[in-house]
CSV table of C-alpha atoms and ligand atoms in Angstrom, one decimal:
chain,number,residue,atom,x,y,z
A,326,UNK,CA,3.6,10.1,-14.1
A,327,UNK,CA,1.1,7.9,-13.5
A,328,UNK,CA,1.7,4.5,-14.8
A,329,UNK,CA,0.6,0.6,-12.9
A,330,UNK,CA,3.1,-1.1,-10.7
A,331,UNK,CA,4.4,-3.8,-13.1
A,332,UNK,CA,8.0,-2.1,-14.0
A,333,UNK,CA,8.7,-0.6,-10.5
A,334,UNK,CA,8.2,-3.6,-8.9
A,335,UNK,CA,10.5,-5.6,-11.4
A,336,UNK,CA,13.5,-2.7,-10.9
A,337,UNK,CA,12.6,-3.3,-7.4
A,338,UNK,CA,13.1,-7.0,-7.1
A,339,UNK,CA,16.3,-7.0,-9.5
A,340,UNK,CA,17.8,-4.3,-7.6
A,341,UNK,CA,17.1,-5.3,-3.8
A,342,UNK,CA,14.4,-2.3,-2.7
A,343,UNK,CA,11.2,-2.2,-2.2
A,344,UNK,CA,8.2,0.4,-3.3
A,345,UNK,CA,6.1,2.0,-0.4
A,346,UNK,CA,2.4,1.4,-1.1
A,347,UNK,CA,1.0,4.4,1.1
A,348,UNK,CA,-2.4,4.7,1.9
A,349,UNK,CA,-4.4,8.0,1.0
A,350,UNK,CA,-7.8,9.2,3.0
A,351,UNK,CA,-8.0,12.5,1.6
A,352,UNK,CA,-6.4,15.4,-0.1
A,353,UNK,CA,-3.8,16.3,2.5
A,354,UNK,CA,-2.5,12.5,2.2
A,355,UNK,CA,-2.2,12.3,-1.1
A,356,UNK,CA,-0.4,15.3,-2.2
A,357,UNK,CA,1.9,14.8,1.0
A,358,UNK,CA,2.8,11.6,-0.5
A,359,UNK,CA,3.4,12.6,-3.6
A,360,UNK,CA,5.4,15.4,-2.6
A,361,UNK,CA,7.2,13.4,-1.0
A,362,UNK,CA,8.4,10.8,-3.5
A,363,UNK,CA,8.7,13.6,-6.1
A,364,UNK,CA,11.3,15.4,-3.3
A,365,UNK,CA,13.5,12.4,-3.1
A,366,UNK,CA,13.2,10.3,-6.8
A,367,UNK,CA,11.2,8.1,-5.6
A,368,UNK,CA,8.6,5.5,-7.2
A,369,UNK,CA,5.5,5.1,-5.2
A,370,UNK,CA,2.3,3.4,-4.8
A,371,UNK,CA,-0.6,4.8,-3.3
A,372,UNK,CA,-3.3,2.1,-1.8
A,373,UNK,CA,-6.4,3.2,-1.4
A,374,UNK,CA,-9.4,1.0,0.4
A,375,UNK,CA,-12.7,0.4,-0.2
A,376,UNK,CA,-13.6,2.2,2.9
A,377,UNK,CA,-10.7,5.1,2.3
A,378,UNK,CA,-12.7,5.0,-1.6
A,379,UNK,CA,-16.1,5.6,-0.1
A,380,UNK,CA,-15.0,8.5,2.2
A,381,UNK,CA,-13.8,10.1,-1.0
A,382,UNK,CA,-16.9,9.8,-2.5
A,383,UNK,CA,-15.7,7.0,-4.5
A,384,UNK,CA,-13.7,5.7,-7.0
A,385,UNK,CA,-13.9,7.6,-9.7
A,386,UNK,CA,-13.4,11.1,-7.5
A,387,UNK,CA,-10.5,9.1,-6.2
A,388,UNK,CA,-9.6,8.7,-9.7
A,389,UNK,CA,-10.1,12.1,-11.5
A,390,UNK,CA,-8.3,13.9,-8.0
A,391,UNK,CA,-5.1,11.7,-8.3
A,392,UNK,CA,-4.7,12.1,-11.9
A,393,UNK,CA,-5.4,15.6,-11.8
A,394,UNK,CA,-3.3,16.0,-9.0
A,395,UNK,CA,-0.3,14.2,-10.4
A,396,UNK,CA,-0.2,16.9,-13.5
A,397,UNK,CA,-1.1,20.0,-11.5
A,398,UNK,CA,1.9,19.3,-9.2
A,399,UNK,CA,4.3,17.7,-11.8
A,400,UNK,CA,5.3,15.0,-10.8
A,401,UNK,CA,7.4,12.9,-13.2
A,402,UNK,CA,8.0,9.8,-10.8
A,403,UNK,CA,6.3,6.6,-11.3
A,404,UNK,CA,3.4,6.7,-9.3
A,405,UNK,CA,0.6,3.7,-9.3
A,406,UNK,CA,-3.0,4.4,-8.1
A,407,UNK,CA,-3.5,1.4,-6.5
A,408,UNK,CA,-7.0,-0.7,-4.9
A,409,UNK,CA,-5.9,-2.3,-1.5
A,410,UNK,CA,-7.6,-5.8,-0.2
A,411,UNK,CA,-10.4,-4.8,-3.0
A,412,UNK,CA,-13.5,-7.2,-3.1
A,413,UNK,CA,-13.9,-9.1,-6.7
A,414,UNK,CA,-16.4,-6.3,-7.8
A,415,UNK,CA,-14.5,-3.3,-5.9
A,416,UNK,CA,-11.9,-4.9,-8.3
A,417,UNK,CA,-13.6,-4.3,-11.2
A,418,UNK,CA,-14.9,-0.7,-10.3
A,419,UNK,CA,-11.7,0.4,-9.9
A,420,UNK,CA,-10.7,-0.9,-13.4
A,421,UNK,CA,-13.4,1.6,-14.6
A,422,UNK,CA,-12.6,4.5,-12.7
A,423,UNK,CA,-8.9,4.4,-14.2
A,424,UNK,CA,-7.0,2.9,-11.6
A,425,UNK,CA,-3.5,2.0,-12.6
A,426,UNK,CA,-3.1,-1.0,-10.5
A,427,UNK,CA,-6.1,-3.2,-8.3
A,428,UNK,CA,-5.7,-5.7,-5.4
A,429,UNK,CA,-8.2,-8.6,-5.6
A,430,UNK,CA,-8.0,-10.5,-2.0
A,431,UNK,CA,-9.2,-13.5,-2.4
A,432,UNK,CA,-7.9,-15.1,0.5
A,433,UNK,CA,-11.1,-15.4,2.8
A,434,UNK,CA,-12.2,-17.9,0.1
A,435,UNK,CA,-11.4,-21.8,-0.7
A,436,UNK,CA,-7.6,-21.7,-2.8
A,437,UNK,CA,-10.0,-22.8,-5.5
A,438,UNK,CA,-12.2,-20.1,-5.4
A,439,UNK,CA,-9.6,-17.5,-4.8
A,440,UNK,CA,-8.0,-19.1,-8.0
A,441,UNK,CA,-10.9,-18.6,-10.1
A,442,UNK,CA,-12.1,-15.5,-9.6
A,443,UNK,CA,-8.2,-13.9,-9.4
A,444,UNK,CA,-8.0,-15.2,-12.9
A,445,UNK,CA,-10.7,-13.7,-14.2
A,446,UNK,CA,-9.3,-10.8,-12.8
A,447,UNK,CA,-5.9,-10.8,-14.1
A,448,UNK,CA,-7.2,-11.2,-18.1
A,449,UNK,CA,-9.1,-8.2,-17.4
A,450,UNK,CA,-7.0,-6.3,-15.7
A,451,UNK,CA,-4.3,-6.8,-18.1
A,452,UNK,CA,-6.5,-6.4,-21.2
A,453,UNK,CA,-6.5,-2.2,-19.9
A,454,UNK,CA,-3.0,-2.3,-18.7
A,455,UNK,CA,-3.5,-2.4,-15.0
A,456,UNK,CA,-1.4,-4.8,-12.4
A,457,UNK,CA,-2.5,-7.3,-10.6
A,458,UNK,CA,-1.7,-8.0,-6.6
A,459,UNK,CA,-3.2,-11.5,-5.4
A,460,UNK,CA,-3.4,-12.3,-1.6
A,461,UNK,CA,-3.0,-16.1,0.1
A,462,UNK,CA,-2.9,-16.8,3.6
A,463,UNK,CA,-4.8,-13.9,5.5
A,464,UNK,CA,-2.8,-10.9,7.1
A,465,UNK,CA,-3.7,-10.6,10.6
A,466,UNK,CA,-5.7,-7.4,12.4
A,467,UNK,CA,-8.2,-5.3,10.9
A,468,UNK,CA,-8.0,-2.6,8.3
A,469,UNK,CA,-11.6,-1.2,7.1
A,470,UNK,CA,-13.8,-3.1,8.1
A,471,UNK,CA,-11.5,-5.9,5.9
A,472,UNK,CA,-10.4,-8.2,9.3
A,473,UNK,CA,-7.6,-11.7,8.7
A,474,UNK,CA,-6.9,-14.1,10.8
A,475,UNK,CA,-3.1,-14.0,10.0
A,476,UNK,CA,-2.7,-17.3,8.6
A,477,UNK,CA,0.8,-18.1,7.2
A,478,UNK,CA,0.6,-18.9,3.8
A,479,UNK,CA,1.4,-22.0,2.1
A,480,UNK,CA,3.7,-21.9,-0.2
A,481,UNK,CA,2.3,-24.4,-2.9
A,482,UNK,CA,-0.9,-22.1,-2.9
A,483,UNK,CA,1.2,-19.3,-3.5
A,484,UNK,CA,2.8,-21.0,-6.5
A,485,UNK,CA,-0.8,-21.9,-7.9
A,486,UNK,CA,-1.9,-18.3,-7.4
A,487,UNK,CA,2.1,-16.5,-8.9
A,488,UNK,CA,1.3,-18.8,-11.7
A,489,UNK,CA,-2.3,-17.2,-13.1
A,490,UNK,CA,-0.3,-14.5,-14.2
A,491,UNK,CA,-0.7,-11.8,-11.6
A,492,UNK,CA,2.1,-9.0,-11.5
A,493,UNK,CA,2.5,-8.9,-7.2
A,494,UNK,CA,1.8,-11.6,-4.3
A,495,UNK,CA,0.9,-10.6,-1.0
A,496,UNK,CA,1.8,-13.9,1.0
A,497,UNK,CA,0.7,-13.8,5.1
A,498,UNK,CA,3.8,-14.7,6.9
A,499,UNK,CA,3.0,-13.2,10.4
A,500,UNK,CA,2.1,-10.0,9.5
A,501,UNK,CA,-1.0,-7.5,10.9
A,502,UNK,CA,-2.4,-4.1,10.0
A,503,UNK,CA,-1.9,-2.1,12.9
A,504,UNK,CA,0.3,-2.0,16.0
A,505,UNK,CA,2.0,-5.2,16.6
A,506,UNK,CA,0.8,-6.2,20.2
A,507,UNK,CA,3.8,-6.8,22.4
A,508,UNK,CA,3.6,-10.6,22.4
A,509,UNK,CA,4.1,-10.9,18.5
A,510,UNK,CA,6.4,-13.5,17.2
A,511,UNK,CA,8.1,-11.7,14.9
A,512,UNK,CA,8.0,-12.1,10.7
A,513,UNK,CA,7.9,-16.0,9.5
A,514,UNK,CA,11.1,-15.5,7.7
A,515,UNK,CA,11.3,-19.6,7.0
A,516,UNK,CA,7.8,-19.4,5.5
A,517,UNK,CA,8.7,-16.4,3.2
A,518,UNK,CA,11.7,-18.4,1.7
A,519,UNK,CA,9.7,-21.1,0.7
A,520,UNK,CA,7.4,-18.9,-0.8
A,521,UNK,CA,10.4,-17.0,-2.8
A,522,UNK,CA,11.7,-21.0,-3.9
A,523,UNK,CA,7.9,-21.5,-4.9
A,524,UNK,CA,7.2,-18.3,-7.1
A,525,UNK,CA,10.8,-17.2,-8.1
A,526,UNK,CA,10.8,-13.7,-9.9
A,527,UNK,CA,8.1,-12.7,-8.7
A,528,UNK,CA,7.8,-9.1,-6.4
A,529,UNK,CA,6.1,-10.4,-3.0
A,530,UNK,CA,4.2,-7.3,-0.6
A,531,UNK,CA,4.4,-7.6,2.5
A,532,UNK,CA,1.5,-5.8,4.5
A,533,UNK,CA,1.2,-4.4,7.7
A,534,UNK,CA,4.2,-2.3,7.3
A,535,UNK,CA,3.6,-0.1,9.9
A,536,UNK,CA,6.0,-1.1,13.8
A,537,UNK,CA,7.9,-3.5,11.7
A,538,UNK,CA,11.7,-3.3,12.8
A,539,UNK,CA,14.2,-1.7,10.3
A,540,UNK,CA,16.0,-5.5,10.1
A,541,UNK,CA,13.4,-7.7,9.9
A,542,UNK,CA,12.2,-4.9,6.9
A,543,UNK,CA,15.9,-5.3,5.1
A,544,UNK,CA,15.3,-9.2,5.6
A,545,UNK,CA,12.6,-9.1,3.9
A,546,UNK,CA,13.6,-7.6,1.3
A,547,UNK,CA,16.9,-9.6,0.5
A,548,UNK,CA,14.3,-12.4,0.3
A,549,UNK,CA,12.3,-10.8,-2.8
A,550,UNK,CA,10.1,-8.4,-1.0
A,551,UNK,CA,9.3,-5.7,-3.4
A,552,UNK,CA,6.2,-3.8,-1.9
A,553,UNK,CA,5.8,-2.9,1.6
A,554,UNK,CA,2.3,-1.2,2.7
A,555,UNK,CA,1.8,1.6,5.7
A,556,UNK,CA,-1.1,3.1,6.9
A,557,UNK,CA,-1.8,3.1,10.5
A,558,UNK,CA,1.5,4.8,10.9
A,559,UNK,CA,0.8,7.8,8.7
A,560,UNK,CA,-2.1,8.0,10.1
A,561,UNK,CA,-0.8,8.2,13.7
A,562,UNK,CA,1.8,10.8,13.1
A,563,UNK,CA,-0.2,13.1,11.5
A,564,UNK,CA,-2.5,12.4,14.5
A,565,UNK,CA,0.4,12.9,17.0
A,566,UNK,CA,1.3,16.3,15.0
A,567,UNK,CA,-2.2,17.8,14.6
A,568,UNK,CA,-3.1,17.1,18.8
A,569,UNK,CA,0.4,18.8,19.7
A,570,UNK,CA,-1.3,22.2,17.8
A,571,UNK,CA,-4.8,21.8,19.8
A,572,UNK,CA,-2.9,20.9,22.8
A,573,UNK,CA,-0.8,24.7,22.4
A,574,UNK,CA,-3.8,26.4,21.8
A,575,UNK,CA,-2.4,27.3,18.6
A,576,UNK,CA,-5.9,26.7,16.8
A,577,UNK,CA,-6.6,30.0,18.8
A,578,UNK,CA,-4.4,32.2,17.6
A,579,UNK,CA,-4.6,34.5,15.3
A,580,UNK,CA,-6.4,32.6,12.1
A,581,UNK,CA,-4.7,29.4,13.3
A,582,UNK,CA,-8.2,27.5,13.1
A,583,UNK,CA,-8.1,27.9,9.1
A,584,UNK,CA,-8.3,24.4,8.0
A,585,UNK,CA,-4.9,24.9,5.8
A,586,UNK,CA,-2.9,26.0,9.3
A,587,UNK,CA,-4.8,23.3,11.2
A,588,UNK,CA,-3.9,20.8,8.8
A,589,UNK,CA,-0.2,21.6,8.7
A,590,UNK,CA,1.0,20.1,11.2
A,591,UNK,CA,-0.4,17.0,10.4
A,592,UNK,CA,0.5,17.2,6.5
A,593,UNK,CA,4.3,17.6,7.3
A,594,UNK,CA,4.1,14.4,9.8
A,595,UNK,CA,3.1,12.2,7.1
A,596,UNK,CA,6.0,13.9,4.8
A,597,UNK,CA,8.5,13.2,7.1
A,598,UNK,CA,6.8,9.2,8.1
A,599,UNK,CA,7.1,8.9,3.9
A,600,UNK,CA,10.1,9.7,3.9
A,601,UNK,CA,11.7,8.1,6.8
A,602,UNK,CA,9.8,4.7,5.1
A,603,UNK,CA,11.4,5.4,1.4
A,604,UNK,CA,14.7,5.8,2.9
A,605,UNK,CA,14.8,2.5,4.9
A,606,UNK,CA,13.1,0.8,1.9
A,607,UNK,CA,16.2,1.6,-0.1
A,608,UNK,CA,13.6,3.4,-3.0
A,609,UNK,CA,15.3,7.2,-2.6
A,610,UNK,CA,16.8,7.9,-6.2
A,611,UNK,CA,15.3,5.1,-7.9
A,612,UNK,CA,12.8,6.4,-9.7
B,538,13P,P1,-0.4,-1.0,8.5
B,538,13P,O1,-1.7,-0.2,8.7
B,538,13P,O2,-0.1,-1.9,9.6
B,538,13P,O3,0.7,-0.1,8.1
B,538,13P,O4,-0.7,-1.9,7.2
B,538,13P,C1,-1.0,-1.3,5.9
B,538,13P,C2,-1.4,-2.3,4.9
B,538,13P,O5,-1.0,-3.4,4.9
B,538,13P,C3,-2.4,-1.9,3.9
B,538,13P,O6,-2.9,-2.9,3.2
């Protein structure tokens, strides 16, 4: 079913899980990831970029294959099609195509600007029904050609941002797409309880899901986290998966170089990745 992120995110929040936001590239992602929640009642988000959005061929194909797929399939969890660190008019494409739910990052401008145009954003968004995510204080690494500094946030701005109305905050608080290099500090667990003091009820996402350890995950969610992103590590298990076939030569036997065997491997990595996530999110049986 597929519906925006408003409601999941507020069961979420009252009832201490959070909702995977999982990044789709392609067919094979997607329906392994809806598969997945579907298999184990689960809500779930799935987060495309703007560079994930091209490959597709765009927004609307992104769009029409989602929906399509979500009633071919049958699946009767809550699922949001959501844009990830969209650009203000990547925003408003997606509204047109029929996206459920958009992310407007705003944080590489001024607090003011980023409070302007997320505004504007939020009275459109809602006026079709479509949540809103808002980003202050940069996540850290690179996803997509989108790159942050990793700023911490401040918690006033977040407050002036929670306050226009938007349905989800993305606060920085030590977080980076991608592998955590070995030197990392760790999540700014101080920083995201002033944030929670500053914008009470509302669901906070924390990005960069991906090598964050199972405590410092359940932390964060005891401290209103109610969306946690991961991409680079479905990405690197189906990766992991699909060299092991090469590696065996299995692409040479038989008809094992048909793109639906060579693909399998891979497919059933990022299954089991979704699922391992949903389970230590706490979102199994909650949909
Ligand atoms: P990772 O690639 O580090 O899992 O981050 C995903 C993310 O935050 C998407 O916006």
């Amino acid at each position: 079913m597929l519906v925006n992120a408003r409601d999941m995110l507020v069961k979420a929040k009252a009832e201490g899980y959070a909702v995977g936001a999982f990044n789709i590239n392609n067919l094979e992602w997607t329906k392994a990831i809806l598969l997945t929640a579907q298999e184990n009642n689960s809500p779930v988000i799935l987060g495309v970029s703007e560079g994930a959005g091209k490959y597709m061929t765009g927004f609307t194909t992104v769009a029409a294959m989602v929906k399509a797929m979500v009633e071919s399939l049958n699946i009767t969890v809550p699922v949001a099609l959501h844009l990830d660190h969209g650009s203000y008019d990547g925003a408003k494409k997606c509204i047109e195509a029929g996206f459920t739910s958009i992310m407007f990052d705003g944080s590489h401008y001024s607090i003011e600007e980023n409070i302007k145009k997320t505004k504007e954003l939020v009275s459109l968004a809602h006026s079709k029904g479509v949540s809103i995510e808002a980003e202050v204080g940069s996540i850290g690494g690179e996803e997509d050609g989108v790159a942050g500094r990793g700023e911490v946030a401040d918690s006033k701005e977040c407050k002036m941002i929670a306050d226009l109305g938007i349905d989800m905050l993305a606060a920085g608080i030590g977080n980076i797409h991608g592998k955590y290099p070995s030197n990392w500090q760790g999540l700014d667990f101080e920083a995201l309880e002033a944030i929670k003091g500053e914008t009470e009820g509302m669901p906070l996402v924390l990005h960069g899901g991906t090598g964050i350890p199972g405590d410092m995950i359940k932390k964060s969610i005891s401290l209103g986290v109610a969306k946690i992103n991961v991409n680079t590590e479905c990405q690197l298990s189906f990766a992991d998966a699909t060299r092991k076939y090469i590696e065996a030569g299995k692409d040479l036997e038989g008809k094992g170089y048909d793109p639906r065997k060579l693909l399998a491997p891979g497919f059933e990595a990022i299954k089991a990745t979704v699922k391992e996530k949903m389970e230590l999110f706490g979102s199994i049986n909650k949909a």
